[in-house]
PDB file of C-alpha atoms in Angstrom:
ATOM      1  CA  MET A   1      22.379  -6.843   2.275  1.00 96.00           C
ATOM      2  CA  LYS A   2      19.706  -8.734   0.376  1.00 98.00           C
ATOM      3  CA  THR A   3      18.273  -7.343  -2.874  1.00 98.00           C
ATOM      4  CA  ILE A   4      14.670  -6.093  -2.726  1.00 98.00           C
ATOM      5  CA  GLY A   5      12.497  -6.629  -5.799  1.00 98.00           C
ATOM      6  CA  LEU A   6       9.769  -4.032  -6.383  1.00 98.00           C
ATOM      7  CA  ILE A   7       6.695  -4.493  -8.563  1.00 98.00           C
ATOM      8  CA  GLY A   8       5.817  -0.840  -9.052  1.00 97.00           C
ATOM      9  CA  GLY A   9       4.160   1.658 -11.342  1.00 96.00           C
ATOM     10  CA  MET A  10       0.734   1.411  -9.657  1.00 95.00           C
ATOM     11  CA  SER A  11       1.098   4.353  -9.572  1.00 93.00           C
ATOM     12  CA  TRP A  12       4.649   5.522 -10.176  1.00 94.00           C
ATOM     13  CA  GLU A  13       3.948   8.381  -7.749  1.00 92.00           C
ATOM     14  CA  SER A  14       3.860   5.929  -4.855  1.00 91.00           C
ATOM     15  CA  SER A  15       6.651   3.782  -6.316  1.00 95.00           C
ATOM     16  CA  ALA A  16       8.899   6.841  -6.127  1.00 95.00           C
ATOM     17  CA  GLU A  17       8.028   7.037  -2.426  1.00 93.00           C
ATOM     18  CA  TYR A  18       8.994   3.390  -1.997  1.00 96.00           C
ATOM     19  CA  TYR A  19      12.373   4.027  -3.625  1.00 97.00           C
ATOM     20  CA  ARG A  20      13.020   7.101  -1.493  1.00 97.00           C
ATOM     21  CA  LEU A  21      12.001   5.405   1.746  1.00 97.00           C
ATOM     22  CA  LEU A  22      14.022   2.241   1.121  1.00 98.00           C
ATOM     23  CA  ASN A  23      17.175   4.232   0.483  1.00 98.00           C
ATOM     24  CA  GLU A  24      16.639   6.606   3.408  1.00 98.00           C
ATOM     25  CA  LEU A  25      15.998   3.725   5.793  1.00 98.00           C
ATOM     26  CA  VAL A  26      19.116   1.846   4.707  1.00 98.00           C
ATOM     27  CA  ARG A  27      21.209   5.002   5.064  1.00 97.00           C
ATOM     28  CA  GLU A  28      19.769   5.616   8.541  1.00 97.00           C
ATOM     29  CA  ARG A  29      20.648   2.101   9.660  1.00 96.00           C
ATOM     30  CA  LEU A  30      24.030   1.641   7.989  1.00 97.00           C
ATOM     31  CA  GLY A  31      25.237   5.247   7.691  1.00 97.00           C
ATOM     32  CA  GLY A  32      27.662   6.781   5.248  1.00 96.00           C
ATOM     33  CA  LEU A  33      26.895   6.340   1.557  1.00 97.00           C
ATOM     34  CA  HIS A  34      24.903   3.144   1.978  1.00 98.00           C
ATOM     35  CA  SER A  35      21.748   2.746  -0.100  1.00 98.00           C
ATOM     36  CA  ALA A  36      19.286  -0.061  -0.771  1.00 98.00           C
ATOM     37  CA  ARG A  37      20.040  -2.884  -3.148  1.00 98.00           C
ATOM     38  CA  CYS A  38      16.876  -3.121  -5.195  1.00 97.00           C
ATOM     39  CA  VAL A  39      15.489  -3.902  -8.638  1.00 98.00           C
ATOM     40  CA  LEU A  40      12.278  -2.386  -9.970  1.00 98.00           C
ATOM     41  CA  HIS A  41       9.779  -3.565 -12.568  1.00 98.00           C
ATOM     42  CA  SER A  42       7.429  -0.663 -13.263  1.00 98.00           C
ATOM     43  CA  VAL A  43       4.246  -1.617 -15.119  1.00 97.00           C
ATOM     44  CA  ASP A  44       2.007   0.606 -17.239  1.00 97.00           C
ATOM     45  CA  PHE A  45      -0.722   1.483 -14.748  1.00 95.00           C
ATOM     46  CA  ALA A  46      -3.243   2.319 -17.484  1.00 96.00           C
ATOM     47  CA  GLU A  47      -3.201  -1.355 -18.495  1.00 96.00           C
ATOM     48  CA  ILE A  48      -3.667  -2.534 -14.919  1.00 96.00           C
ATOM     49  CA  GLU A  49      -6.423  -0.015 -14.178  1.00 95.00           C
ATOM     50  CA  ARG A  50      -8.400  -1.187 -17.231  1.00 96.00           C
ATOM     51  CA  LEU A  51      -8.192  -4.777 -15.989  1.00 97.00           C
ATOM     52  CA  GLN A  52      -9.269  -3.702 -12.483  1.00 95.00           C
ATOM     53  CA  VAL A  53     -12.369  -1.938 -13.759  1.00 94.00           C
ATOM     54  CA  ALA A  54     -13.224  -4.876 -16.036  1.00 96.00           C
ATOM     55  CA  GLY A  55     -12.840  -7.319 -13.146  1.00 95.00           C
ATOM     56  CA  GLU A  56     -10.151  -9.212 -15.056  1.00 97.00           C
ATOM     57  CA  TRP A  57      -8.048  -9.834 -11.984  1.00 96.00           C
ATOM     58  CA  GLU A  58      -6.473 -13.063 -13.229  1.00 96.00           C
ATOM     59  CA  ARG A  59      -5.091 -11.285 -16.272  1.00 97.00           C
ATOM     60  CA  ALA A  60      -3.780  -8.503 -14.059  1.00 97.00           C
ATOM     61  CA  GLY A  61      -2.249 -11.164 -11.845  1.00 97.00           C
ATOM     62  CA  ASP A  62      -0.507 -12.656 -14.875  1.00 97.00           C
ATOM     63  CA  VAL A  63       1.143  -9.284 -15.550  1.00 97.00           C
ATOM     64  CA  LEU A  64       2.381  -8.978 -11.976  1.00 98.00           C
ATOM     65  CA  ALA A  65       3.465 -12.617 -11.796  1.00 98.00           C
ATOM     66  CA  ALA A  66       5.579 -12.161 -14.923  1.00 98.00           C
ATOM     67  CA  ALA A  67       7.130  -9.075 -13.361  1.00 98.00           C
ATOM     68  CA  ALA A  68       7.868 -11.005 -10.169  1.00 98.00           C
ATOM     69  CA  LYS A  69       9.594 -13.794 -12.082  1.00 98.00           C
ATOM     70  CA  GLY A  70      11.721 -11.204 -13.853  1.00 98.00           C
ATOM     71  CA  LEU A  71      12.705  -9.627 -10.548  1.00 98.00           C
ATOM     72  CA  GLU A  72      13.771 -12.964  -9.126  1.00 98.00           C
ATOM     73  CA  ALA A  73      15.777 -13.679 -12.274  1.00 98.00           C
ATOM     74  CA  ALA A  74      17.424 -10.278 -11.840  1.00 98.00           C
ATOM     75  CA  GLY A  75      18.607 -11.256  -8.366  1.00 98.00           C
ATOM     76  CA  ALA A  76      15.828 -10.230  -5.991  1.00 98.00           C
ATOM     77  CA  ASP A  77      15.970 -12.053  -2.660  1.00 98.00           C
ATOM     78  CA  LEU A  78      12.482 -10.886  -1.663  1.00 98.00           C
ATOM     79  CA  VAL A  79       9.640  -9.233  -3.578  1.00 98.00           C
ATOM     80  CA  LEU A  80       7.181  -6.441  -2.766  1.00 98.00           C
ATOM     81  CA  ILE A  81       3.968  -5.566  -4.587  1.00 98.00           C
ATOM     82  CA  CYS A  82       4.053  -1.767  -4.225  1.00 97.00           C
ATOM     83  CA  THR A  83       0.289  -1.276  -4.041  1.00 95.00           C
ATOM     84  CA  ASN A  84      -2.417  -2.353  -1.607  1.00 94.00           C
ATOM     85  CA  THR A  85      -5.119  -3.045  -4.175  1.00 95.00           C
ATOM     86  CA  MET A  86      -3.088  -5.475  -6.248  1.00 96.00           C
ATOM     87  CA  HIS A  87      -2.553  -7.662  -3.204  1.00 96.00           C
ATOM     88  CA  LYS A  88      -5.816  -9.152  -4.430  1.00 96.00           C
ATOM     89  CA  VAL A  89      -3.551 -11.242  -6.686  1.00 97.00           C
ATOM     90  CA  ALA A  90      -0.801 -11.795  -4.107  1.00 97.00           C
ATOM     91  CA  GLY A  91      -1.386 -15.540  -4.132  1.00 96.00           C
ATOM     92  CA  GLN A  92      -1.005 -15.663  -7.896  1.00 97.00           C
ATOM     93  CA  VAL A  93       2.269 -13.738  -7.677  1.00 98.00           C
ATOM     94  CA  GLU A  94       3.580 -15.759  -4.757  1.00 97.00           C
ATOM     95  CA  SER A  95       2.931 -19.021  -6.596  1.00 97.00           C
ATOM     96  CA  VAL A  96       5.589 -18.274  -9.244  1.00 98.00           C
ATOM     97  CA  LEU A  97       8.306 -17.256  -6.774  1.00 98.00           C
ATOM     98  CA  SER A  98      10.894 -19.280  -4.913  1.00 98.00           C
ATOM     99  CA  VAL A  99      11.852 -16.209  -2.846  1.00 98.00           C
ATOM    100  CA  PRO A 100       9.549 -14.626  -0.220  1.00 97.00           C
ATOM    101  CA  LEU A 101       6.752 -12.224  -1.139  1.00 98.00           C
ATOM    102  CA  LEU A 102       6.515  -9.692   1.689  1.00 97.00           C
ATOM    103  CA  HIS A 103       2.767  -9.071   2.060  1.00 97.00           C
ATOM    104  CA  LEU A 104       1.854  -5.449   2.714  1.00 95.00           C
ATOM    105  CA  GLY A 105      -1.200  -6.412   4.776  1.00 95.00           C
ATOM    106  CA  ASP A 106       0.911  -8.469   7.159  1.00 96.00           C
ATOM    107  CA  ALA A 107       3.442  -5.677   7.665  1.00 96.00           C
ATOM    108  CA  THR A 108       0.623  -3.223   8.347  1.00 96.00           C
ATOM    109  CA  ALA A 109      -1.261  -5.484  10.748  1.00 97.00           C
ATOM    110  CA  GLU A 110       1.899  -6.173  12.741  1.00 96.00           C
ATOM    111  CA  ALA A 111       2.450  -2.430  13.162  1.00 96.00           C
ATOM    112  CA  VAL A 112      -1.162  -1.900  14.267  1.00 97.00           C
ATOM    113  CA  ARG A 113      -0.919  -4.678  16.850  1.00 96.00           C
ATOM    114  CA  ALA A 114       2.439  -3.388  18.086  1.00 96.00           C
ATOM    115  CA  ALA A 115       0.745  -0.030  18.720  1.00 96.00           C
ATOM    116  CA  GLY A 116      -1.854  -1.781  20.861  1.00 95.00           C
ATOM    117  CA  GLU A 117      -4.745  -1.047  18.498  1.00 94.00           C
ATOM    118  CA  ARG A 118      -7.375  -3.584  17.488  1.00 95.00           C
ATOM    119  CA  ARG A 119     -10.237  -1.596  15.884  1.00 96.00           C
ATOM    120  CA  VAL A 120      -9.066   0.359  12.860  1.00 97.00           C
ATOM    121  CA  GLY A 121     -10.551   2.295   9.984  1.00 97.00           C
ATOM    122  CA  LEU A 122      -9.392   1.450   6.459  1.00 97.00           C
ATOM    123  CA  LEU A 123      -8.982   3.964   3.640  1.00 98.00           C
ATOM    124  CA  GLY A 124      -8.081   2.785   0.152  1.00 96.00           C
ATOM    125  CA  THR A 125      -9.451   2.204  -3.300  1.00 96.00           C
ATOM    126  CA  ALA A 126     -13.016   0.938  -3.556  1.00 96.00           C
ATOM    127  CA  PHE A 127     -11.565  -2.499  -4.353  1.00 95.00           C
ATOM    128  CA  THR A 128      -9.547  -2.521  -1.122  1.00 96.00           C
ATOM    129  CA  MET A 129     -12.330  -1.138   1.064  1.00 96.00           C
ATOM    130  CA  GLU A 130     -15.232  -3.147  -0.343  1.00 95.00           C
ATOM    131  CA  GLN A 131     -13.749  -6.538  -1.239  1.00 95.00           C
ATOM    132  CA  ASP A 132     -12.638  -9.050   1.349  1.00 94.00           C
ATOM    133  CA  PHE A 133      -9.085  -9.911   0.193  1.00 95.00           C
ATOM    134  CA  TYR A 134      -7.453  -7.129   2.232  1.00 94.00           C
ATOM    135  CA  ARG A 135      -9.884  -6.795   5.116  1.00 94.00           C
ATOM    136  CA  ASP A 136      -9.733 -10.557   5.711  1.00 95.00           C
ATOM    137  CA  ARG A 137      -5.934 -10.477   5.738  1.00 96.00           C
ATOM    138  CA  LEU A 138      -6.033  -7.808   8.447  1.00 96.00           C
ATOM    139  CA  ALA A 139      -8.735  -9.684  10.339  1.00 96.00           C
ATOM    140  CA  SER A 140      -6.554 -12.811  10.334  1.00 96.00           C
ATOM    141  CA  HIS A 141      -4.216 -10.849  12.622  1.00 96.00           C
ATOM    142  CA  GLY A 142      -7.029 -10.170  15.078  1.00 96.00           C
ATOM    143  CA  LEU A 143      -8.015  -6.720  13.832  1.00 97.00           C
ATOM    144  CA  GLU A 144     -11.552  -5.379  13.531  1.00 97.00           C
ATOM    145  CA  VAL A 145     -11.741  -3.348  10.320  1.00 97.00           C
ATOM    146  CA  LEU A 146     -14.146  -0.461   9.705  1.00 97.00           C
ATOM    147  CA  VAL A 147     -14.658   1.185   6.312  1.00 97.00           C
ATOM    148  CA  PRO A 148     -16.329   4.497   5.419  1.00 97.00           C
ATOM    149  CA  ASP A 149     -19.943   4.683   4.324  1.00 97.00           C
ATOM    150  CA  GLU A 150     -20.727   4.656   0.604  1.00 97.00           C
ATOM    151  CA  ALA A 151     -20.332   8.415   0.169  1.00 97.00           C
ATOM    152  CA  GLY A 152     -17.032   8.354   2.031  1.00 97.00           C
ATOM    153  CA  ARG A 153     -15.749   5.430  -0.024  1.00 97.00           C
ATOM    154  CA  ASP A 154     -16.636   7.273  -3.220  1.00 97.00           C
ATOM    155  CA  VAL A 155     -14.672  10.349  -2.133  1.00 97.00           C
ATOM    156  CA  VAL A 156     -11.607   8.359  -1.080  1.00 97.00           C
ATOM    157  CA  HIS A 157     -11.553   6.311  -4.299  1.00 97.00           C
ATOM    158  CA  ARG A 158     -12.101   9.278  -6.613  1.00 97.00           C
ATOM    159  CA  VAL A 159      -9.304  11.330  -5.075  1.00 97.00           C
ATOM    160  CA  ILE A 160      -6.883   8.419  -5.412  1.00 96.00           C
ATOM    161  CA  TYR A 161      -7.468   7.811  -9.112  1.00 94.00           C
ATOM    162  CA  GLU A 162      -8.294  11.315 -10.317  1.00 96.00           C
ATOM    163  CA  GLU A 163      -5.766  13.255  -8.243  1.00 96.00           C
ATOM    164  CA  LEU A 164      -3.117  11.413  -6.219  1.00 95.00           C
ATOM    165  CA  CYS A 165      -2.144   8.932  -8.938  1.00 93.00           C
ATOM    166  CA  LEU A 166      -1.533  11.982 -11.142  1.00 93.00           C
ATOM    167  CA  GLY A 167       0.545  13.755  -8.503  1.00 92.00           C
ATOM    168  CA  VAL A 168      -2.217  16.247  -7.668  1.00 96.00           C
ATOM    169  CA  VAL A 169      -2.474  17.112  -3.955  1.00 95.00           C
ATOM    170  CA  ARG A 170      -5.319  19.464  -3.037  1.00 96.00           C
ATOM    171  CA  ASP A 171      -6.165  21.026   0.316  1.00 97.00           C
ATOM    172  CA  GLU A 172      -9.860  20.516  -0.433  1.00 97.00           C
ATOM    173  CA  SER A 173      -9.320  16.779  -0.829  1.00 97.00           C
ATOM    174  CA  ARG A 174      -7.319  16.633   2.387  1.00 97.00           C
ATOM    175  CA  ALA A 175     -10.226  18.282   4.196  1.00 97.00           C
ATOM    176  CA  ALA A 176     -12.632  15.769   2.653  1.00 97.00           C
ATOM    177  CA  TYR A 177     -10.435  12.888   3.833  1.00 98.00           C
ATOM    178  CA  GLN A 178     -10.325  14.389   7.312  1.00 97.00           C
ATOM    179  CA  GLU A 179     -14.121  14.353   7.376  1.00 97.00           C
ATOM    180  CA  VAL A 180     -14.084  10.668   6.424  1.00 98.00           C
ATOM    181  CA  ILE A 181     -11.513   9.940   9.144  1.00 98.00           C
ATOM    182  CA  ALA A 182     -13.610  11.829  11.701  1.00 97.00           C
ATOM    183  CA  ALA A 183     -16.630   9.676  10.827  1.00 97.00           C
ATOM    184  CA  LEU A 184     -14.578   6.492  11.290  1.00 98.00           C
ATOM    185  CA  VAL A 185     -13.418   7.746  14.691  1.00 97.00           C
ATOM    186  CA  ARG A 186     -17.030   8.441  15.672  1.00 97.00           C
ATOM    187  CA  ASP A 187     -17.791   4.830  14.738  1.00 96.00           C
ATOM    188  CA  GLY A 188     -15.107   3.642  17.132  1.00 97.00           C
ATOM    189  CA  ALA A 189     -11.904   3.467  15.074  1.00 97.00           C
ATOM    190  CA  GLU A 190      -8.843   3.637  17.337  1.00 97.00           C
ATOM    191  CA  GLY A 191      -6.531   4.203  14.377  1.00 97.00           C
ATOM    192  CA  VAL A 192      -6.703   4.550  10.592  1.00 98.00           C
ATOM    193  CA  ILE A 193      -4.842   2.491   8.004  1.00 97.00           C
ATOM    194  CA  LEU A 194      -3.819   4.548   4.974  1.00 97.00           C
ATOM    195  CA  GLY A 195      -4.469   1.508   2.815  1.00 94.00           C
ATOM    196  CA  CYS A 196      -3.470   2.976  -0.522  1.00 93.00           C
ATOM    197  CA  THR A 197       0.132   3.871  -1.148  1.00 89.00           C
ATOM    198  CA  GLU A 198      -0.765   7.266  -2.642  1.00 92.00           C
ATOM    199  CA  ILE A 199      -2.751   8.434   0.389  1.00 95.00           C
ATOM    200  CA  GLU A 200       0.489   9.253   2.209  1.00 92.00           C
ATOM    201  CA  LEU A 201       0.990  12.047  -0.322  1.00 92.00           C
ATOM    202  CA  LEU A 202      -2.126  13.683   1.174  1.00 96.00           C
ATOM    203  CA  ILE A 203      -2.552  12.568   4.788  1.00 96.00           C
ATOM    204  CA  GLY A 204      -0.041  12.502   7.639  1.00 95.00           C
ATOM    205  CA  GLN A 205      -0.363  12.010  11.370  1.00 96.00           C
ATOM    206  CA  GLU A 206      -0.987  15.726  11.832  1.00 97.00           C
ATOM    207  CA  HIS A 207      -4.236  15.372   9.875  1.00 96.00           C
ATOM    208  CA  SER A 208      -5.828  12.736  12.112  1.00 97.00           C
ATOM    209  CA  PRO A 209      -7.020  12.711  15.745  1.00 96.00           C
ATOM    210  CA  VAL A 210      -6.057   9.028  16.054  1.00 97.00           C
ATOM    211  CA  PRO A 211      -2.893   7.185  14.992  1.00 97.00           C
ATOM    212  CA  VAL A 212      -2.477   6.632  11.271  1.00 97.00           C
ATOM    213  CA  PHE A 213      -0.677   3.639   9.795  1.00 97.00           C
ATOM    214  CA  PRO A 214       1.060   4.594   6.527  1.00 96.00           C
ATOM    215  CA  THR A 215       1.303   1.368   4.562  1.00 95.00           C
ATOM    216  CA  THR A 216       4.041   2.501   2.162  1.00 95.00           C
ATOM    217  CA  ARG A 217       6.407   3.380   5.001  1.00 96.00           C
ATOM    218  CA  LEU A 218       5.485   0.267   6.987  1.00 97.00           C
ATOM    219  CA  HIS A 219       6.068  -1.967   3.964  1.00 97.00           C
ATOM    220  CA  ALA A 220       9.412  -0.290   3.273  1.00 97.00           C
ATOM    221  CA  GLU A 221      10.479  -0.669   6.904  1.00 97.00           C
ATOM    222  CA  ALA A 222       9.601  -4.375   6.866  1.00 97.00           C
ATOM    223  CA  ALA A 223      11.507  -4.821   3.597  1.00 98.00           C
ATOM    224  CA  VAL A 224      14.654  -3.161   4.993  1.00 98.00           C
ATOM    225  CA  ASP A 225      14.351  -5.287   8.155  1.00 97.00           C
ATOM    226  CA  ALA A 226      14.273  -8.406   5.958  1.00 97.00           C
ATOM    227  CA  ALA A 227      17.061  -7.207   3.687  1.00 98.00           C
ATOM    228  CA  LEU A 228      19.430  -6.472   6.577  1.00 97.00           C
ATOM    229  CA  ARG A 229      18.540  -9.502   8.665  1.00 93.00           C
ATOM    230  CA  ALA A 230      21.489 -11.861   9.065  1.00 70.00           C
TER     231      ALA A 230
END
């Protein structure tokens, strides 16, 4: 089994989900007392969030690149950035590694295509929904990506940072997300990408009339596939 390196802490709520999923998936596949071989570098999200808001992405990328180098030095055979938004600096992180960086957008797009979907809605932080780094990565796999209107984007972003990143899960926010999903479906979305790792704390398949694609689980599944591949 290869060792999975995790750049986490953005937020630690979703990083805990990554750790749980990786270990459950390995146990399911290998049985017994097997668990995932992994190393984790958990950053201080307050520092990263300040750099996001200030638009200082290169500095944020330096923090993640340093973490990635440390993970490789600690024995990681592949590396994951455990957040959708910070894939904006994936190239910067990848450039310092001699082991593979498993891109979350690629793992998600492959799952969407395997399900036979092509036109999908995208929920995530405002950075993920409004900037092109993530949407273009999905589009490179042949997907047409829809995002909520401005009011919907504001709701989705606010709930992520003010609630989910703090471990707060509210029924009212779930209902608000369902309204946003319904609007995307009316616009023609055949499925919805939960493009922020915390959203899976709030939304599951039972909350959507169309298939949802949970990026944390999909990323973890792709990582376990890579770690167990001969």
